[in-house]
Every structure is written in structure tokens, then in C-alpha cells.
């Protein structure tokens, strides 16, 4: 950690003891948002099983505050496209995305939602959900383990907290 | 023992309708031409001692020069199993529906219609079951050409009540 950042944190700590905290409104709102995603569970295939098990006590998604899986898109701010998006389902996926209130984010969970996966050449499948809705975080895997989903949601958290940076971690050299 | 009775009944029926009897994977197979299908199915369902009165599955098949509809039959009252294969012309794929005999054939025939374009005469509600209504072509046919990556990435307009 560099010296400048350390000094900032110390100042913040000292201010917190006096019950004073300085921040911008947007930062404060984002701080609240990233600690309480309300995902709209858009489970389409086997990835939905992993999504459900990431909410159970063994993996415990709720320790990050993300446990409120909403059945209604109007009470959600994060859509997890979990599974194969067929062309018959695509207009409905778009409608659910449109029904969610701003601000909203989308996670593509699994190879099928990322790129069509093993069904990319099928007559019935949309090759990648990003042609229907804008995607913030891609989680590959078939299906991804619950840890991967949690990791993806923590990435989204970092992305929202640092909106100026497009890519936070370089995954390839 | 039971298999012998079934074999006798099936070969007797096959002589009547110009069918061929074979055995494949331990199951008797009766291949017939499509005009006889309803007659054959009715008789098979009412076989004495070994009725094959349970429709397991119904599937279409594309063999390039002709289509086939395969009926997998068995019974809840015995070990007997029978497979009936009805061959259909490729140019004019029409066959009698099995819905008067088995109500459960409804969805299975709709699937065969959806994937292969086989018309089932006498079906109560013959429309697409998997694909959307304005989908063009029948995707499981051997000569079906898949749409390009770019065309499939375009979102279609949904119709109400679909």
C-alpha cells in the first residue's frame, strides 16, 4: 500500500472517531448498492442449480448481503442470466431487464450465457446473451461453481466502486 | 415363452399388412407402410395374452429418402416390448394420428411435426410445440440449413399468447 493511500485511511479513521465521514453522494450510494445486491433470479438451465446452492448455508452468499433473490424484476437491481438463452426466451429476457429499475447490472453466468457454449451452433440458441442485454461480468464454467458466482459478484462490487476503471485485474499477461 | 407368443402374433400380423419383422437390441421390430399404421396399432394394442398397450415414445426419423415414425410400445402388465416403424414418403409426409388410441400421443406427435414436418391426420391440435410459431422450416431434417451466427443473435419480436 502506498504512503498516500495509507495517510488517507488514517485521516478517515481519525475522522470516524469524531463521528465525521467525508465522501461524495455517488460514492456513498454505491457503497450501499454493492453491499446489498438484490438479484433477480433468471435461472434458465443447470446454472440455476449452482446459483441456488450459492445461496445456501454451505456457500452462504448472504454474508456479503446478496441473499435476497427476488422473484419480481421490479424489486431487483442485478440480473443473473444463469443458463442457455434460447431464441424463444430472448424477448422475455429483454423484457425482464427493461422492467428492472435503474441502476441495474447483469451477470452472464456459465458458458451458454457468455457465448452460447456447446449450443453455439444450435438453431434455437442465442450465441451469447450480450446480444440481448448489456453484460457487466462474464463467469465462464459449465456450470460455474458457487465460488465462481460469488467471485463474479465481488468483481461486480469492485467494478461499481471504481466506475472509472474498465478492467481491474489483468487476467492474462 | 412370452416372447414366443408375441413373436407368433407379430409375424401373423406382419403377413396381413406386408410388414417385416426383425429383432434389434432384444426388441421385436415391425416395419410397415404408413397406410396400415392405425390398423396395426389397434391390433397390437388388443393382442390376446400379450397386449402392447402402453405408448412409451413416438419419434420421427429422417433417412434422407424417406421419413419414419417410430412407436415404442410396452405394457404395464408384462415384460413384452414392441417397436413399430411406419415408413412415410418424403415428398408428402402424411400419416394417421395415434391420438384416438393414446391421448398421450398428442404432444409427441406435435414434436414430430415440429422437428420433421410430418402431418398427422386427425390430430386435434397440430401446431409447433418447441419452436415459435413463425419459425421457418423443420430443424431436424437432414437438409435443414442453419441460420448464420449473426441472424441468430438478433432478437425476434414476441407474439402475445405464445
mmCIF file of N, CA and C in Angstrom, chain A residues 1 8 12-13 18 21 23 28 30-31 40 52 58 82 98 101 129 143 162 169-170:
data_model
loop_
_atom_site.group_PDB
_atom_site.id
_atom_site.type_symbol
_atom_site.label_atom_id
_atom_site.label_comp_id
_atom_site.label_asym_id
_atom_site.label_seq_id
_atom_site.Cartn_x
_atom_site.Cartn_y
_atom_site.Cartn_z
ATOM 1 N N UNK A 1 0.846 -1.200 0.000
ATOM 2 C CA UNK A 1 0.000 0.000 0.000
ATOM 3 C C UNK A 1 0.883 1.252 0.000
ATOM 4 N N UNK A 8 -4.467 8.691 3.803
ATOM 5 C CA UNK A 8 -5.914 8.913 3.622
ATOM 6 C C UNK A 8 -6.721 8.086 4.607
ATOM 7 N N UNK A 12 -9.151 9.194 7.649
ATOM 8 C CA UNK A 12 -10.543 8.741 7.723
ATOM 9 C C UNK A 12 -10.830 8.112 9.072
ATOM 10 N N UNK A 13 -9.840 7.344 9.569
ATOM 11 C CA UNK A 13 -10.024 6.699 10.872
ATOM 12 C C UNK A 13 -10.152 7.739 11.968
ATOM 13 N N UNK A 18 -14.344 10.992 15.496
ATOM 14 C CA UNK A 18 -15.129 12.201 15.808
ATOM 15 C C UNK A 18 -16.529 12.128 15.198
ATOM 16 N N UNK A 21 -17.526 11.675 8.584
ATOM 17 C CA UNK A 21 -17.047 10.904 7.437
ATOM 18 C C UNK A 21 -17.295 11.730 6.195
ATOM 19 N N UNK A 23 -17.364 12.082 2.133
ATOM 20 C CA UNK A 23 -17.422 11.304 0.897
ATOM 21 C C UNK A 23 -18.322 12.045 -0.083
ATOM 22 N N UNK A 28 -21.173 7.251 -1.779
ATOM 23 C CA UNK A 28 -21.932 6.730 -0.645
ATOM 24 C C UNK A 28 -23.057 5.806 -1.112
ATOM 25 N N UNK A 30 -23.155 4.164 -3.969
ATOM 26 C CA UNK A 30 -22.552 2.939 -4.494
ATOM 27 C C UNK A 30 -22.112 2.015 -3.374
ATOM 28 N N UNK A 31 -21.616 2.613 -2.286
ATOM 29 C CA UNK A 31 -21.211 1.807 -1.128
ATOM 30 C C UNK A 31 -22.409 0.998 -0.622
ATOM 31 N N UNK A 40 -32.195 -10.656 -9.391
ATOM 32 C CA UNK A 40 -33.417 -11.200 -9.973
ATOM 33 C C UNK A 40 -33.022 -12.565 -10.514
ATOM 34 N N UNK A 52 -28.670 -21.423 -7.030
ATOM 35 C CA UNK A 52 -29.461 -21.680 -5.826
ATOM 36 C C UNK A 52 -28.571 -22.177 -4.700
ATOM 37 N N UNK A 58 -23.985 -23.545 3.007
ATOM 38 C CA UNK A 58 -22.626 -24.024 2.785
ATOM 39 C C UNK A 58 -21.766 -22.960 2.115
ATOM 40 N N UNK A 82 -28.595 -17.132 -15.822
ATOM 41 C CA UNK A 82 -27.973 -18.398 -15.450
ATOM 42 C C UNK A 82 -28.489 -19.493 -16.353
ATOM 43 N N UNK A 98 -35.762 -4.816 -18.972
ATOM 44 C CA UNK A 98 -36.373 -3.488 -19.083
ATOM 45 C C UNK A 98 -37.230 -3.154 -17.871
ATOM 46 N N UNK A 101 -35.607 -1.581 -12.218
ATOM 47 C CA UNK A 101 -35.341 -0.150 -12.047
ATOM 48 C C UNK A 101 -33.847 0.149 -12.124
ATOM 49 N N UNK A 129 -25.595 -14.072 -24.468
ATOM 50 C CA UNK A 129 -26.683 -13.195 -24.018
ATOM 51 C C UNK A 129 -26.341 -11.733 -24.226
ATOM 52 N N UNK A 143 -21.402 -26.122 -15.274
ATOM 53 C CA UNK A 143 -21.686 -24.751 -14.815
ATOM 54 C C UNK A 143 -20.590 -24.260 -13.890
ATOM 55 N N UNK A 162 -15.405 1.322 -8.442
ATOM 56 C CA UNK A 162 -14.400 2.039 -9.238
ATOM 57 C C UNK A 162 -14.911 2.200 -10.662
ATOM 58 N N UNK A 169 -8.488 -6.190 -12.883
ATOM 59 C CA UNK A 169 -7.418 -7.171 -12.761
ATOM 60 C C UNK A 169 -7.078 -7.669 -14.145
ATOM 61 N N UNK A 170 -5.785 -7.716 -14.448
ATOM 62 C CA UNK A 170 -5.348 -8.258 -15.720
ATOM 63 C C UNK A 170 -5.245 -9.764 -15.563
#
